[in-house]
């Protein structure tokens, strides 16, 4: 029986041809089919490593032109996984240990080659494992510094780069500039599209942003739709502004995904080194809060960081934190404002309005915290909390014998588009003893117009559950008859601004008349908001408005007070 020979590509670093022959002979005897090359200095070694792949290196220690440790270093730099065994006549214990520490796999004495063949066999096996391990480590390291979704640098790598760019700036007086970019309405889109398409969209955005980045600059993704661009040297604000405009221009063309055209805008906040901060995290944070200000101006805008913005951002941060606690600890309240039939004076429904009694700042108005809740995503849990509380309170109205016909709850656009909202309504309504059409949701025009197709689908699904749909603040947005027809809408709420100047402004009267006529054609009910005076009430009645709410009748009331209010009216 003939043993299968194992082929071995051996690179030998050795100055003595006699030793070479001796070593090769004992390897052949050990069952290897050896193909080998002998080199004796660094240049030859580098050339040999460059020319072909080797299975193992055997190296002498002391040579006229070279020594084993240098050879080891040269090999490990170029082929880190290649096994390296020292075979020497002279090496002492100390040097051997040092060689092992520097990455040699083993060392043997030339006068005792008995261990050579077993050592080679072992190293050939181990080399495969070492290679796999090294690749795994490399991947880990890459993952630690990169965002998996887009492959872009993450926050950690961005910090490193900022440190470098700052250090360079201190020597060369360059002007590093950080831009924080956030996609307007992306969170809604992501809730709507689902995360798979949302991820695709983010990758497409990353690709477009890569095009504006030069080699010395950095594009990073911090998570979600937050991208940061670090420009190593932007001479002045004008140049920074021009750059930011160029970035926004990358969004002029729609993104094509899954057969859909998606239009995205980007808001950009800009912070400059050193005047806006000389620490990486601070500069990023300042660019981020400038971005929030840009967003508040309606999106697609650009904002430089400033002291006022920093102060406002700190305040906003506190509110967000306190609000998160308040929701978790049930510290919010819901008040109810009655809605009245203008002709009979009967109560037709109530609108639920959230209230926040802050432990230090007193009652905080929804206008101050709802926008922050929207931006931070807290609106989803807040909205759900309000809905649950309102439905629970409705049971209390019922038990007190004064259940109004309808309960209206405000729904943010993010709730409307969120995939879990429908199921939440289903659960809530399934467990409720209240009548069909009892629950009503109020949405703004701009909310439904963010994604009309999806809005129609989601509103129809909610309506199938027995929920009525009202358009809030009506008249301030698009208000075209054409779009109204396409939506499943039951109620229009005339915005307070038209009611306010009713006595003074002829135009407002004309608008209200038109809204009422439109509603009649489309079979919708109309509620006027913000009625404060008898005069406003009478004019609205004359214009044919059926229902209204406002301080004239009642302010929003805590649950117990509302029950008293309802009971008094019922007796009257
Ligand atoms: P909105 O939905 O238009 O609510 C009507 C607002 O007008 C309420 O302000 C109400 O107190 C106020 N109001 C009612 N009658 C009169 C009046 O005669 N005169 C005047 N000047 N104001 C009147 P509020 O409670 O401060 O709420 C402000 C906004 O916050 C709401 O406007 C709504 O958009 C939002 N909001 C309130 N609660 C919630 C909620 O639970 N979820 C969501 N998503 N938004 C809410
Ligand atoms: Ca409302
Ligand atoms: Ca309103």
Short mmCIF file of C-alpha atoms in Angstrom, two decimals, residues 77-451:
data_model
loop_
_atom_site.label_atom_id
_atom_site.label_comp_id
_atom_site.label_asym_id
_atom_site.label_seq_id
_atom_site.Cartn_x
_atom_site.Cartn_y
_atom_site.Cartn_z
CA UNK A 77 3.48 41.73 8.30
CA UNK A 78 2.79 40.27 4.90
CA UNK A 79 1.16 36.88 5.61
CA UNK A 80 -0.15 36.95 9.17
CA UNK A 81 -1.58 33.42 8.98
CA UNK A 82 1.51 31.71 7.59
CA UNK A 83 3.01 29.31 10.19
CA UNK A 84 6.59 30.19 11.15
CA UNK A 85 8.89 27.68 12.82
CA UNK A 86 12.43 28.46 13.89
CA UNK A 87 14.95 25.70 13.23
CA UNK A 88 18.26 26.73 14.65
CA UNK A 89 21.52 25.35 15.85
CA UNK A 90 22.15 28.15 18.33
CA UNK A 91 18.98 29.62 19.72
CA UNK A 92 18.90 29.88 23.50
CA UNK A 93 15.86 29.63 25.74
CA UNK A 94 15.47 33.39 26.07
CA UNK A 95 15.51 34.12 22.35
CA UNK A 96 13.16 31.22 21.73
CA UNK A 97 10.63 32.68 24.15
CA UNK A 98 10.92 36.08 22.53
CA UNK A 99 10.35 34.52 19.10
CA UNK A 100 7.23 32.76 20.34
CA UNK A 101 5.97 36.01 21.82
CA UNK A 102 6.47 37.74 18.48
CA UNK A 103 4.29 35.16 16.76
CA UNK A 104 6.51 32.21 15.89
CA UNK A 105 4.60 28.95 16.17
CA UNK A 106 7.46 26.74 17.39
CA UNK A 107 11.25 26.36 17.61
CA UNK A 108 13.43 23.30 17.09
CA UNK A 109 17.11 22.43 17.35
CA UNK A 110 18.90 21.32 14.21
CA UNK A 111 20.53 18.45 16.12
CA UNK A 112 17.16 17.08 17.13
CA UNK A 113 14.73 17.12 14.22
CA UNK A 114 12.47 14.37 15.59
CA UNK A 115 9.74 16.91 16.39
CA UNK A 116 9.90 18.61 12.97
CA UNK A 117 7.36 16.53 11.05
CA UNK A 118 4.73 16.42 13.83
CA UNK A 119 5.17 20.18 14.27
CA UNK A 120 4.59 20.80 10.55
CA UNK A 121 1.48 18.60 10.53
CA UNK A 122 0.07 20.41 13.54
CA UNK A 123 0.78 23.86 12.12
CA UNK A 124 -0.87 23.07 8.79
CA UNK A 125 -4.06 22.24 10.69
CA UNK A 126 -3.84 25.24 12.99
CA UNK A 127 -3.20 27.68 10.16
CA UNK A 128 -6.69 27.18 8.76
CA UNK A 129 -8.20 27.87 12.15
CA UNK A 130 -6.02 30.92 12.67
CA UNK A 131 -7.09 32.33 9.32
CA UNK A 132 -10.77 31.89 10.16
CA UNK A 133 -10.23 33.49 13.55
CA UNK A 134 -8.38 36.46 12.12
CA UNK A 135 -11.10 37.08 9.54
CA UNK A 136 -13.71 36.91 12.28
CA UNK A 137 -11.74 39.42 14.35
CA UNK A 138 -11.40 41.74 11.37
CA UNK A 139 -15.13 41.57 10.75
CA UNK A 140 -15.84 42.30 14.39
CA UNK A 141 -13.54 45.27 14.33
CA UNK A 142 -15.20 46.58 11.18
CA UNK A 143 -18.62 46.09 12.74
CA UNK A 144 -17.60 47.90 15.86
CA UNK A 145 -16.80 50.99 13.82
CA UNK A 146 -19.36 50.80 11.05
CA UNK A 147 -23.07 50.88 10.67
CA UNK A 148 -24.21 47.46 9.46
CA UNK A 149 -27.09 48.72 7.32
CA UNK A 150 -25.17 51.19 5.15
CA UNK A 151 -21.54 50.22 5.76
CA UNK A 152 -20.87 53.84 6.74
CA UNK A 153 -18.71 54.81 9.73
CA UNK A 154 -20.71 54.85 12.98
CA UNK A 155 -20.60 57.23 15.94
CA UNK A 156 -17.35 55.72 17.32
CA UNK A 157 -15.42 56.06 14.11
CA UNK A 158 -16.87 59.53 13.57
CA UNK A 159 -15.54 60.54 17.02
CA UNK A 160 -12.08 59.27 16.07
CA UNK A 161 -12.12 61.21 12.84
CA UNK A 162 -13.30 64.35 14.63
CA UNK A 163 -10.39 64.06 17.08
CA UNK A 164 -7.96 63.75 14.17
CA UNK A 165 -9.49 66.61 12.24
CA UNK A 166 -9.46 68.84 15.36
CA UNK A 167 -5.80 68.05 16.04
CA UNK A 168 -4.94 68.88 12.45
CA UNK A 169 -6.93 72.08 12.68
CA UNK A 170 -4.98 73.24 15.75
CA UNK A 171 -1.76 72.98 13.74
CA UNK A 172 -2.94 74.08 10.31
CA UNK A 173 -5.85 76.39 11.19
CA UNK A 174 -8.33 74.52 9.04
CA UNK A 175 -12.05 74.99 9.76
CA UNK A 176 -13.78 71.63 10.41
CA UNK A 177 -17.54 71.74 9.96
CA UNK A 178 -20.13 69.20 11.06
CA UNK A 179 -23.51 68.87 9.38
CA UNK A 180 -26.28 66.90 11.01
CA UNK A 181 -28.80 65.71 8.46
CA UNK A 182 -32.22 64.31 9.21
CA UNK A 183 -34.83 63.22 6.70
CA UNK A 184 -38.13 65.05 7.05
CA UNK A 185 -41.01 62.72 7.80
CA UNK A 186 -38.82 59.64 7.53
CA UNK A 187 -40.20 58.22 10.76
CA UNK A 188 -43.72 58.28 9.33
CA UNK A 189 -42.51 56.73 6.10
CA UNK A 190 -40.70 54.02 7.98
CA UNK A 191 -43.79 53.26 10.05
CA UNK A 192 -45.78 53.07 6.81
CA UNK A 193 -43.42 51.26 4.46
CA UNK A 194 -42.32 48.73 7.02
CA UNK A 195 -38.74 48.36 8.11
CA UNK A 196 -37.48 46.39 5.11
CA UNK A 197 -38.32 49.13 2.63
CA UNK A 198 -37.32 51.75 5.18
CA UNK A 199 -33.88 50.12 5.31
CA UNK A 200 -33.62 50.12 1.52
CA UNK A 201 -34.49 53.77 1.48
CA UNK A 202 -31.77 54.55 4.01
CA UNK A 203 -29.22 52.70 1.89
CA UNK A 204 -30.29 54.71 -1.15
CA UNK A 205 -29.92 57.93 0.85
CA UNK A 206 -26.44 56.86 2.00
CA UNK A 207 -25.45 56.28 -1.64
CA UNK A 208 -26.55 59.75 -2.65
CA UNK A 209 -24.76 61.37 0.25
CA UNK A 210 -21.55 59.49 -0.56
CA UNK A 211 -21.44 61.44 -3.81
CA UNK A 212 -20.93 64.78 -2.03
CA UNK A 213 -18.17 63.50 0.24
CA UNK A 214 -14.52 63.98 -0.70
CA UNK A 215 -11.79 61.62 0.42
CA UNK A 216 -10.68 63.69 3.40
CA UNK A 217 -14.28 64.07 4.65
CA UNK A 218 -16.45 61.60 6.56
CA UNK A 219 -20.04 60.52 6.13
CA UNK A 220 -21.41 58.65 9.14
CA UNK A 221 -24.77 57.25 10.16
CA UNK A 222 -25.64 57.48 13.82
CA UNK A 223 -28.76 55.34 13.59
CA UNK A 224 -32.30 55.89 12.38
CA UNK A 225 -32.34 58.56 9.71
CA UNK A 226 -29.56 60.56 11.37
CA UNK A 227 -26.56 61.15 9.13
CA UNK A 228 -23.54 63.27 9.97
CA UNK A 229 -21.19 64.79 7.42
CA UNK A 230 -17.81 65.96 8.64
CA UNK A 231 -15.97 68.33 6.32
CA UNK A 232 -12.35 68.75 7.33
CA UNK A 233 -11.99 72.31 6.08
CA UNK A 234 -14.71 74.77 5.11
CA UNK A 235 -13.36 78.34 5.01
CA UNK A 236 -16.48 80.32 6.04
CA UNK A 237 -20.24 80.25 6.63
CA UNK A 238 -21.03 81.06 3.01
CA UNK A 239 -19.07 78.06 1.85
CA UNK A 240 -20.78 75.89 4.46
CA UNK A 241 -24.19 77.10 3.32
CA UNK A 242 -23.34 76.38 -0.30
CA UNK A 243 -22.24 72.87 0.66
CA UNK A 244 -25.45 72.25 2.61
CA UNK A 245 -27.51 73.41 -0.38
CA UNK A 246 -25.60 71.02 -2.59
CA UNK A 247 -26.46 68.21 -0.20
CA UNK A 248 -30.14 69.13 -0.23
CA UNK A 249 -30.07 69.24 -4.02
CA UNK A 250 -29.21 65.52 -3.94
CA UNK A 251 -32.79 64.98 -2.75
CA UNK A 252 -34.51 66.84 -5.61
CA UNK A 253 -35.04 63.61 -7.53
CA UNK A 254 -37.45 61.10 -5.97
CA UNK A 255 -36.22 57.74 -4.70
CA UNK A 256 -37.62 54.74 -6.54
CA UNK A 257 -38.46 51.81 -4.33
CA UNK A 258 -40.72 48.88 -4.94
CA UNK A 259 -42.33 50.64 -7.90
CA UNK A 260 -43.08 53.71 -5.80
CA UNK A 261 -41.63 57.19 -6.15
CA UNK A 262 -40.73 58.58 -2.77
CA UNK A 263 -39.92 62.24 -2.27
CA UNK A 264 -37.71 63.06 0.68
CA UNK A 265 -36.46 66.35 2.06
CA UNK A 266 -33.55 66.81 4.37
CA UNK A 267 -33.11 69.29 7.21
CA UNK A 268 -29.53 70.21 8.04
CA UNK A 269 -27.98 71.68 11.18
CA UNK A 270 -24.45 73.06 10.99
CA UNK A 271 -21.86 73.44 13.75
CA UNK A 272 -18.31 74.74 13.27
CA UNK A 273 -15.07 74.05 15.09
CA UNK A 274 -14.05 75.61 17.39
CA UNK A 275 -16.71 78.30 17.98
CA UNK A 276 -19.61 75.85 18.46
CA UNK A 277 -17.63 73.33 20.47
CA UNK A 278 -14.20 71.73 20.62
CA UNK A 279 -15.24 68.23 21.75
CA UNK A 280 -16.49 65.71 19.20
CA UNK A 281 -19.71 64.87 21.03
CA UNK A 282 -20.52 68.48 21.75
CA UNK A 283 -20.06 69.58 18.18
CA UNK A 284 -22.29 66.71 16.98
CA UNK A 285 -24.93 67.58 19.58
CA UNK A 286 -24.92 71.24 18.62
CA UNK A 287 -25.30 70.41 14.95
CA UNK A 288 -28.20 68.13 15.92
CA UNK A 289 -30.08 70.77 17.87
CA UNK A 290 -29.59 73.26 15.02
CA UNK A 291 -31.13 70.57 12.79
CA UNK A 292 -34.23 70.46 15.03
CA UNK A 293 -34.65 74.18 14.57
CA UNK A 294 -34.34 73.78 10.82
CA UNK A 295 -37.04 71.13 10.97
CA UNK A 296 -39.37 73.31 12.98
CA UNK A 297 -39.32 75.89 10.22
CA UNK A 298 -41.18 73.32 8.15
CA UNK A 299 -38.36 71.13 6.98
CA UNK A 300 -36.01 71.19 4.02
CA UNK A 301 -34.10 74.02 5.62
CA UNK A 302 -30.63 74.75 6.95
CA UNK A 303 -29.69 76.19 10.33
CA UNK A 304 -26.38 77.22 11.89
CA UNK A 305 -25.83 76.49 15.57
CA UNK A 306 -26.07 79.44 18.00
CA UNK A 307 -26.19 80.13 21.76
CA UNK A 308 -29.96 80.66 21.76
CA UNK A 309 -30.46 77.35 19.98
CA UNK A 310 -28.27 75.59 22.54
CA UNK A 311 -30.31 76.97 25.44
CA UNK A 312 -33.59 76.02 23.81
CA UNK A 313 -32.24 72.56 23.01
CA UNK A 314 -31.28 71.97 26.63
CA UNK A 315 -34.79 72.93 27.69
CA UNK A 316 -36.31 70.68 25.08
CA UNK A 317 -34.14 67.82 26.22
CA UNK A 318 -35.40 68.23 29.79
CA UNK A 319 -39.01 68.30 28.64
CA UNK A 320 -38.52 65.14 26.61
CA UNK A 321 -37.02 63.31 29.59
CA UNK A 322 -39.69 64.49 32.01
CA UNK A 323 -42.40 63.60 29.52
CA UNK A 324 -41.07 60.08 29.14
CA UNK A 325 -41.29 59.65 32.92
CA UNK A 326 -44.71 61.27 33.08
CA UNK A 327 -46.13 58.83 30.53
CA UNK A 328 -44.56 55.87 32.28
CA UNK A 329 -45.81 56.98 35.71
CA UNK A 330 -49.34 57.87 34.65
CA UNK A 331 -48.80 61.53 35.49
CA UNK A 332 -50.67 62.91 32.49
CA UNK A 333 -54.35 63.74 32.60
CA UNK A 334 -57.10 63.89 30.05
CA UNK A 335 -59.62 66.74 30.09
CA UNK A 336 -62.82 66.80 28.07
CA UNK A 337 -64.39 69.68 26.18
CA UNK A 338 -68.11 69.34 25.42
CA UNK A 339 -69.38 69.69 21.87
CA UNK A 340 -72.80 71.30 21.59
CA UNK A 341 -75.68 71.17 19.13
CA UNK A 342 -75.97 74.89 18.37
CA UNK A 343 -79.73 74.86 17.84
CA UNK A 344 -80.89 72.71 20.77
CA UNK A 345 -78.01 73.29 23.16
CA UNK A 346 -77.76 69.52 23.71
CA UNK A 347 -74.38 67.91 24.25
CA UNK A 348 -73.41 65.82 21.25
CA UNK A 349 -69.96 64.71 22.27
CA UNK A 350 -66.71 65.48 24.06
CA UNK A 351 -63.16 65.99 22.81
CA UNK A 352 -60.36 64.44 24.82
CA UNK A 353 -57.40 66.82 25.32
CA UNK A 354 -54.26 65.73 27.10
CA UNK A 355 -52.91 67.77 30.05
CA UNK A 356 -49.56 67.63 31.80
CA UNK A 357 -49.40 68.85 35.39
CA UNK A 358 -45.62 69.18 35.71
CA UNK A 359 -44.31 68.87 39.29
CA UNK A 360 -42.20 72.09 39.01
CA UNK A 361 -43.47 74.01 36.01
CA UNK A 362 -47.20 73.77 36.64
CA UNK A 363 -49.60 72.83 33.88
CA UNK A 364 -47.73 72.52 30.57
CA UNK A 365 -49.87 73.12 27.47
CA UNK A 366 -50.02 70.44 24.78
CA UNK A 367 -48.70 72.92 22.21
CA UNK A 368 -45.41 72.86 24.13
CA UNK A 369 -44.98 69.13 24.51
CA UNK A 370 -46.87 67.50 21.61
CA UNK A 371 -44.29 68.68 19.01
CA UNK A 372 -41.49 67.29 21.17
CA UNK A 373 -43.40 64.04 21.58
CA UNK A 374 -43.84 63.84 17.81
CA UNK A 375 -40.17 64.38 17.11
CA UNK A 376 -38.93 61.93 19.74
CA UNK A 377 -41.41 59.21 18.90
CA UNK A 378 -42.96 59.47 22.39
CA UNK A 379 -46.22 60.43 20.68
CA UNK A 380 -46.92 56.75 19.99
CA UNK A 381 -47.00 55.78 23.65
CA UNK A 382 -48.57 59.10 24.63
CA UNK A 383 -51.35 58.70 22.05
CA UNK A 384 -52.03 55.16 23.16
CA UNK A 385 -52.14 56.24 26.79
CA UNK A 386 -54.68 58.99 26.02
CA UNK A 387 -56.85 56.60 24.04
CA UNK A 388 -56.89 54.04 26.85
CA UNK A 389 -57.59 56.64 29.51
CA UNK A 390 -60.37 58.24 27.46
CA UNK A 391 -62.06 54.90 26.85
CA UNK A 392 -61.80 54.07 30.55
CA UNK A 393 -63.28 57.46 31.48
CA UNK A 394 -66.12 56.87 29.00
CA UNK A 395 -67.11 53.87 31.09
CA UNK A 396 -67.23 56.20 34.12
CA UNK A 397 -69.53 58.60 32.20
CA UNK A 398 -71.72 55.65 31.37
CA UNK A 399 -71.85 54.42 34.97
CA UNK A 400 -72.77 57.95 36.07
CA UNK A 401 -75.68 57.82 33.63
CA UNK A 402 -74.46 60.63 31.40
CA UNK A 403 -72.69 59.09 28.44
CA UNK A 404 -72.39 61.56 25.56
CA UNK A 405 -73.03 60.24 22.10
CA UNK A 406 -69.44 60.58 20.96
CA UNK A 407 -65.89 60.71 22.25
CA UNK A 408 -63.32 62.43 20.02
CA UNK A 409 -59.61 61.72 20.43
CA UNK A 410 -56.79 63.53 18.65
CA UNK A 411 -54.54 61.26 16.61
CA UNK A 412 -51.10 62.34 15.45
CA UNK A 413 -49.99 61.58 11.91
CA UNK A 414 -47.39 59.20 13.28
CA UNK A 415 -50.12 57.16 14.92
CA UNK A 416 -52.16 57.19 11.75
CA UNK A 417 -49.33 55.70 9.72
CA UNK A 418 -47.95 53.36 12.33
CA UNK A 419 -48.45 49.69 11.57
CA UNK A 420 -49.54 48.81 15.10
CA UNK A 421 -52.24 51.45 15.47
CA UNK A 422 -55.01 49.44 13.86
CA UNK A 423 -54.40 46.48 16.15
CA UNK A 424 -54.38 48.80 19.18
CA UNK A 425 -57.81 50.16 18.21
CA UNK A 426 -59.06 46.63 17.59
CA UNK A 427 -58.00 45.51 21.08
CA UNK A 428 -59.45 48.56 22.73
CA UNK A 429 -62.80 48.39 20.95
CA UNK A 430 -63.13 44.62 21.39
CA UNK A 431 -63.00 44.98 25.17
CA UNK A 432 -65.31 47.99 25.30
CA UNK A 433 -69.01 48.03 26.24
CA UNK A 434 -69.52 51.23 24.21
CA UNK A 435 -71.54 51.62 21.05
CA UNK A 436 -70.39 51.55 17.45
CA UNK A 437 -69.45 55.03 16.12
CA UNK A 438 -68.94 56.20 19.68
CA UNK A 439 -65.25 56.75 19.13
CA UNK A 440 -64.09 59.48 16.79
CA UNK A 441 -60.55 60.37 15.73
CA UNK A 442 -59.38 63.87 14.82
CA UNK A 443 -56.58 64.29 12.29
CA UNK A 444 -55.14 67.37 10.66
CA UNK A 445 -55.18 67.96 6.92
CA UNK A 446 -51.41 68.04 6.74
CA UNK A 447 -51.38 64.70 8.54
CA UNK A 448 -53.54 62.91 5.99
CA UNK A 449 -51.78 64.65 3.09
CA UNK A 450 -48.35 63.32 4.08
CA UNK A 451 -49.18 60.08 2.35
#
